[in-house]
C-alpha atoms as a printed R data frame, in Angstrom:
   type eleno elety resid chain resno       x       y       z
1  ATOM     1    CA   MET     A     1 -30.091 -15.421  26.657
2  ATOM     2    CA   SER     A     2 -31.400 -15.266  23.122
3  ATOM     3    CA   GLU     A     3 -33.339 -18.169  21.655
4  ATOM     4    CA   ARG     A     4 -30.701 -18.510  18.877
5  ATOM     5    CA   LYS     A     5 -27.888 -19.049  21.356
6  ATOM     6    CA   ASP     A     6 -30.029 -21.460  23.373
7  ATOM     7    CA   LYS     A     7 -30.225 -23.723  20.320
8  ATOM     8    CA   TYR     A     8 -26.453 -24.103  20.502
9  ATOM     9    CA   ARG     A     9 -26.324 -25.092  24.174
10 ATOM    10    CA   VAL     A    10 -25.865 -28.430  25.855
11 ATOM    11    CA   GLY     A    11 -26.126 -27.812  29.571
12 ATOM    12    CA   THR     A    12 -23.806 -24.898  30.240
13 ATOM    13    CA   LEU     A    13 -21.661 -25.511  27.150
14 ATOM    14    CA   ASN     A    14 -22.233 -23.036  24.301
15 ATOM    15    CA   PHE     A    15 -21.383 -24.238  20.775
16 ATOM    16    CA   SER     A    16 -22.436 -21.018  18.997
17 ATOM    17    CA   GLU     A    17 -18.861 -19.767  18.569
18 ATOM    18    CA   ILE     A    18 -17.690 -22.793  16.568
19 ATOM    19    CA   ARG     A    19 -17.539 -21.619  12.954
20 ATOM    20    CA   ASN     A    20 -16.743 -23.032   9.541
21 ATOM    21    CA   ARG     A    21 -13.563 -21.211   8.459
22 ATOM    22    CA   ASN     A    22 -14.763 -21.278   4.868
23 ATOM    23    CA   GLU     A    23 -17.705 -18.963   5.629
24 ATOM    24    CA   ILE     A    24 -15.651 -15.759   5.574
25 ATOM    25    CA   ARG     A    25 -13.541 -17.010   2.678
26 ATOM    26    CA   VAL     A    26 -16.676 -17.655   0.596
27 ATOM    27    CA   ILE     A    27 -18.047 -14.190   1.420
28 ATOM    28    CA   LYS     A    28 -14.779 -12.571   0.283
29 ATOM    29    CA   MET     A    29 -14.823 -14.556  -2.959
30 ATOM    30    CA   ILE     A    30 -18.469 -13.626  -3.591
31 ATOM    31    CA   GLN     A    31 -17.442  -9.970  -3.311
32 ATOM    32    CA   LYS     A    32 -14.544 -10.605  -5.701
33 ATOM    33    CA   VAL     A    33 -16.728 -12.334  -8.299
34 ATOM    34    CA   MET     A    34 -19.381  -9.613  -8.066
35 ATOM    35    CA   SER     A    35 -16.737  -6.978  -8.832
36 ATOM    36    CA   GLU     A    36 -15.637  -8.759 -12.020
37 ATOM    37    CA   PRO     A    37 -17.153  -7.914 -15.402
38 ATOM    38    CA   PRO     A    38 -19.945  -8.026 -16.360
39 ATOM    39    CA   GLY     A    39 -20.738  -7.038 -12.790
40 ATOM    40    CA   TYR     A    40 -23.676  -9.354 -12.093
41 ATOM    41    CA   GLN     A    41 -25.570  -8.121  -9.028
42 ATOM    42    CA   PRO     A    42 -27.723 -10.958  -7.670
43 ATOM    43    CA   ASP     A    43 -30.707 -10.245  -5.456
44 ATOM    44    CA   GLU     A    44 -30.668 -11.160  -1.765
45 ATOM    45    CA   LEU     A    45 -32.150 -14.645  -2.185
46 ATOM    46    CA   SER     A    46 -29.766 -15.443  -5.038
47 ATOM    47    CA   LEU     A    47 -26.804 -14.324  -2.920
48 ATOM    48    CA   GLN     A    48 -27.916 -16.605  -0.105
49 ATOM    49    CA   ASP     A    49 -28.220 -19.482  -2.587
50 ATOM    50    CA   ILE     A    50 -24.726 -18.778  -3.950
51 ATOM    51    CA   TYR     A    51 -23.314 -18.679  -0.415
52 ATOM    52    CA   ALA     A    52 -24.979 -21.960   0.591
53 ATOM    53    CA   LEU     A    53 -24.101 -23.760  -2.658
54 ATOM    54    CA   ALA     A    54 -20.454 -22.723  -2.457
55 ATOM    55    CA   LEU     A    55 -20.153 -23.727   1.209
56 ATOM    56    CA   ASN     A    56 -21.833 -27.077   0.574
57 ATOM    57    CA   SER     A    57 -19.374 -27.876  -2.206
58 ATOM    58    CA   LEU     A    58 -16.337 -27.333   0.039
59 ATOM    59    CA   PRO     A    59 -15.160 -29.582   2.850
60 ATOM    60    CA   PRO     A    60 -16.088 -27.977   6.187
61 ATOM    61    CA   ARG     A    61 -13.281 -26.512   8.305
62 ATOM    62    CA   TYR     A    62 -14.769 -25.979  11.759
63 ATOM    63    CA   THR     A    63 -12.773 -24.146  14.404
64 ATOM    64    CA   GLN     A    64 -13.386 -22.604  17.780
65 ATOM    65    CA   ALA     A    65 -11.885 -19.612  19.538
66 ATOM    66    CA   GLY     A    66  -8.218 -20.207  20.202
67 ATOM    67    CA   THR     A    67  -7.793 -22.841  17.479
68 ATOM    68    CA   ILE     A    68  -4.357 -22.799  15.899
69 ATOM    69    CA   VAL     A    69  -4.527 -23.512  12.166
70 ATOM    70    CA   LEU     A    70  -1.225 -24.862  10.901
71 ATOM    71    CA   ARG     A    71  -2.352 -25.396   7.322
72 ATOM    72    CA   ASP     A    72  -5.566 -25.170   5.418
73 ATOM    73    CA   PRO     A    73  -6.129 -27.916   2.847
74 ATOM    74    CA   VAL     A    74  -8.784 -25.798   1.095
75 ATOM    75    CA   LYS     A    75  -6.936 -23.438  -1.215
76 ATOM    76    CA   ASP     A    76  -8.200 -19.980  -2.181
77 ATOM    77    CA   GLU     A    77  -8.437 -21.219  -5.776
78 ATOM    78    CA   ASP     A    78 -10.816 -23.980  -4.609
79 ATOM    79    CA   VAL     A    79 -12.997 -21.457  -2.801
80 ATOM    80    CA   LEU     A    80 -13.045 -19.162  -5.837
81 ATOM    81    CA   ALA     A    81 -13.939 -22.070  -8.135
82 ATOM    82    CA   ALA     A    82 -16.775 -23.116  -5.795
83 ATOM    83    CA   VAL     A    83 -18.156 -19.563  -5.757
84 ATOM    84    CA   ARG     A    84 -17.957 -19.213  -9.540
85 ATOM    85    CA   LYS     A    85 -19.723 -22.551  -9.989
86 ATOM    86    CA   ALA     A    86 -22.428 -21.488  -7.514
87 ATOM    87    CA   PHE     A    87 -22.901 -18.211  -9.418
88 ATOM    88    CA   ALA     A    88 -23.291 -20.138 -12.678
89 ATOM    89    CA   ILE     A    89 -25.872 -22.490 -11.171
90 ATOM    90    CA   VAL     A    90 -27.926 -19.635  -9.702
91 ATOM    91    CA   VAL     A    91 -27.770 -17.541 -12.882
92 ATOM    92    CA   GLN     A    92 -28.905 -20.528 -14.976
93 ATOM    93    CA   ASN     A    93 -31.712 -21.407 -12.536
94 ATOM    94    CA   PRO     A    94 -33.398 -18.190 -11.393
95 ATOM    95    CA   LYS     A    95 -36.093 -18.623  -8.737
96 ATOM    96    CA   TYR     A    96 -38.355 -15.823  -9.950
């Protein structure tokens, strides 16, 4: 077993498949914002910062395999706003 997966184990129980539902939503919104004019293309570190900032500004929505989601209180508009704000912060505070 890989060391990464071992970090998510308690006895025989593996927690590595529990994910924050907002992760994929943030990635999709990052792609959307990057495709908008003026077409800002952040470097790898900046993209990671944008991803982390946006996720940290949203309430977490953790699920596991087989979870049934009846409603999601985090709207797409909220995710998009969080991503745009994260972009603005990173653009205004470059690390290089």
